Amino acid sequence: RGRGGGGHNGNGQRNGRGVRQHTARDQETIDEAERLLDLREPDLVGLRKLAATRGLVNKQLRRRVWPILLEVETSEFSYHSYLKEATGEHRDSRVVEVDVIRSLWSFTRNWSDSRRDGKRESLKRVLNGAVCSQEGEENSRLS
């Protein structure tokens, strides 16, 4: 979890439905993130450190923090556009494909092949979406 995204570090307990319950450390992380977000200008350095060292411990926190860290304006986001870009072809498609295939080994040794493959597909969509979006911005600037 400590590499900035979430997940399960073994400290949280799961309830009968398999939903992870927050630990005291998770709540401290949430409180610190809220403090950093509620400043007049969100503390990007502090949020980056928090994401890298403690992880973003739940979906709600990730939904708030990641757009700020990535400097993405969520009101301009279109899910339809994302799907188009995430599945689109671009000049670096083959590089993304090869890099994704090589990824997720050192952190996922105990995962099943199907779980790892699912995460790779997700990673590929994100990378393709980012590259296609960037190419689209470059093309519109050149026009």
Tab-separated table of C-alpha atoms in Angstrom:
chain	number	residue	atom	x	y	z
A	1	ARG	CA	0.000	0.000	0.000
A	2	GLY	CA	2.757	2.462	0.840
A	3	ARG	CA	3.476	3.195	-2.823
A	4	GLY	CA	0.683	5.684	-3.176
A	5	GLY	CA	-2.473	3.942	-4.013
A	6	GLY	CA	-4.291	1.963	-1.446
A	7	GLY	CA	-4.812	-1.691	-1.021
A	8	HIS	CA	-4.515	-3.822	2.057
A	9	ASN	CA	-1.488	-3.854	4.320
A	10	GLY	CA	-2.658	-6.547	6.690
A	11	ASN	CA	-3.447	-4.111	9.520
A	12	GLY	CA	-7.101	-3.512	8.720
A	13	GLN	CA	-9.808	-5.951	9.683
A	14	ARG	CA	-12.473	-7.124	7.278
A	15	ASN	CA	-16.095	-7.306	8.279
A	16	GLY	CA	-18.406	-10.190	7.358
A	17	ARG	CA	-18.937	-8.766	3.856
A	18	GLY	CA	-15.205	-8.582	3.145
A	19	VAL	CA	-15.135	-4.789	3.459
A	20	ARG	CA	-11.960	-3.487	5.063
A	21	GLN	CA	-12.488	-1.580	8.303
A	22	HIS	CA	-10.288	1.419	9.054
A	23	THR	CA	-7.556	1.080	11.633
A	24	ALA	CA	-6.472	3.906	13.915
A	25	ARG	CA	-3.516	4.488	11.561
A	26	ASP	CA	-5.904	4.702	8.589
A	27	GLN	CA	-7.969	7.304	10.433
A	28	GLU	CA	-4.812	9.312	11.199
A	29	THR	CA	-3.969	9.188	7.482
A	30	ILE	CA	-7.470	10.336	6.516
A	31	ASP	CA	-7.360	13.165	9.065
A	32	GLU	CA	-3.936	14.326	7.823
A	33	ALA	CA	-5.077	14.211	4.189
A	34	GLU	CA	-8.199	16.216	5.054
A	35	ARG	CA	-6.025	18.800	6.802
A	36	LEU	CA	-3.722	19.073	3.760
A	37	LEU	CA	-6.700	19.307	1.399
A	38	ASP	CA	-8.519	21.939	3.461
A	39	LEU	CA	-5.680	24.473	3.348
A	40	ARG	CA	-6.262	27.579	1.242
A	41	GLU	CA	-4.055	25.913	-1.389
A	42	PRO	CA	-3.805	22.122	-1.013
A	43	ASP	CA	-0.315	21.075	0.133
A	44	LEU	CA	0.891	19.070	-2.881
A	45	VAL	CA	4.215	18.106	-1.315
A	46	GLY	CA	2.499	16.934	1.852
A	47	LEU	CA	-0.128	14.997	-0.114
A	48	ARG	CA	2.558	13.318	-2.237
A	49	LYS	CA	4.491	12.295	0.864
A	50	LEU	CA	1.331	11.013	2.518
A	51	ALA	CA	0.356	8.981	-0.557
A	52	ALA	CA	3.859	7.515	-0.855
A	53	THR	CA	4.438	6.698	2.798
A	54	ARG	CA	0.990	5.894	4.195
A	55	GLY	CA	-1.102	5.208	1.112
A	56	LEU	CA	-4.491	6.660	0.300
A	57	VAL	CA	-6.545	4.331	2.431
A	58	ASN	CA	-10.001	4.417	0.858
A	59	LYS	CA	-11.837	5.194	-2.376
A	60	GLN	CA	-13.220	8.495	-1.126
A	61	LEU	CA	-9.767	9.773	-0.240
A	62	ARG	CA	-8.262	8.560	-3.524
A	63	ARG	CA	-11.104	10.249	-5.440
A	64	ARG	CA	-10.255	13.565	-3.791
A	65	VAL	CA	-6.456	13.382	-3.728
A	66	TRP	CA	-5.445	11.843	-7.072
A	67	PRO	CA	-6.968	14.571	-9.290
A	68	ILE	CA	-5.143	17.193	-7.223
A	69	LEU	CA	-1.821	15.348	-7.379
A	70	LEU	CA	-2.228	14.776	-11.115
A	71	GLU	CA	-3.425	18.356	-11.649
A	72	VAL	CA	-6.532	17.127	-13.451
A	73	GLU	CA	-9.680	19.217	-13.577
A	74	THR	CA	-12.380	16.638	-12.894
A	75	SER	CA	-15.194	18.888	-14.137
A	76	GLU	CA	-13.622	18.661	-17.607
A	77	PHE	CA	-13.465	14.870	-17.424
A	78	SER	CA	-15.701	12.777	-19.646
A	79	TYR	CA	-15.878	9.043	-19.038
A	80	HIS	CA	-16.806	8.492	-22.694
A	81	SER	CA	-13.690	10.403	-23.810
A	82	TYR	CA	-11.564	8.423	-21.378
A	83	LEU	CA	-12.836	5.098	-22.766
A	84	LYS	CA	-12.114	6.258	-26.301
A	85	GLU	CA	-8.581	7.313	-25.372
A	86	ALA	CA	-7.923	4.320	-23.098
A	87	THR	CA	-8.675	1.866	-25.883
A	88	GLY	CA	-7.199	3.941	-28.691
A	89	GLU	CA	-4.064	3.283	-30.680
A	90	HIS	CA	-1.149	5.699	-30.615
A	91	ARG	CA	2.468	5.795	-31.727
A	92	ASP	CA	3.648	4.250	-28.429
A	93	SER	CA	1.007	1.511	-28.153
A	94	ARG	CA	3.549	-1.272	-28.543
A	95	VAL	CA	5.859	0.239	-25.904
A	96	VAL	CA	2.956	0.479	-23.445
A	97	GLU	CA	1.975	-3.126	-24.195
A	98	VAL	CA	5.491	-4.453	-23.556
A	99	ASP	CA	6.002	-2.340	-20.418
A	100	VAL	CA	2.676	-3.458	-18.970
A	101	ILE	CA	3.493	-7.121	-19.636
A	102	ARG	CA	6.767	-6.681	-17.719
A	103	SER	CA	5.091	-4.830	-14.866
A	104	LEU	CA	3.612	-5.951	-11.570
A	105	TRP	CA	6.022	-8.758	-10.762
A	106	SER	CA	7.989	-7.539	-7.767
A	107	PHE	CA	4.906	-6.285	-5.901
A	108	THR	CA	2.561	-9.149	-6.774
A	109	ARG	CA	4.421	-12.396	-6.216
A	110	ASN	CA	1.551	-13.873	-4.212
A	111	TRP	CA	-1.166	-12.871	-6.701
A	112	SER	CA	-2.894	-15.264	-9.056
A	113	ASP	CA	-2.202	-14.867	-12.772
A	114	SER	CA	-5.802	-13.783	-13.376
A	115	ARG	CA	-5.622	-11.040	-10.735
A	116	ARG	CA	-2.283	-9.795	-12.090
A	117	ASP	CA	-3.638	-9.846	-15.666
A	118	GLY	CA	-6.688	-7.854	-14.595
A	119	LYS	CA	-4.506	-5.217	-12.971
A	120	ARG	CA	-2.306	-5.102	-16.063
A	121	GLU	CA	-5.372	-4.424	-18.222
A	122	SER	CA	-6.331	-1.583	-15.892
A	123	LEU	CA	-2.802	-0.183	-16.004
A	124	LYS	CA	-2.767	-0.406	-19.797
A	125	ARG	CA	-6.042	1.555	-20.027
A	126	VAL	CA	-4.680	4.292	-17.772
A	127	LEU	CA	-1.396	4.571	-19.693
A	128	ASN	CA	-3.087	4.498	-23.091
A	129	GLY	CA	-5.588	7.091	-21.923
A	130	ALA	CA	-2.792	9.370	-20.750
A	131	VAL	CA	-0.755	8.982	-23.954
A	132	CYS	CA	-3.759	9.414	-26.275
A	133	SER	CA	-4.925	12.432	-24.306
A	134	GLN	CA	-1.455	13.992	-24.490
A	135	GLU	CA	-1.241	13.318	-28.235
A	136	GLY	CA	-4.662	14.918	-28.672
A	137	GLU	CA	-3.515	18.035	-26.832
A	138	GLU	CA	-0.326	18.216	-28.920
A	139	ASN	CA	-2.287	17.815	-32.163
A	140	SER	CA	-4.766	20.543	-31.215
A	141	ARG	CA	-1.898	22.941	-30.373
A	142	LEU	CA	-0.283	22.275	-33.760
A	143	SER	CA	-3.524	22.871	-35.677
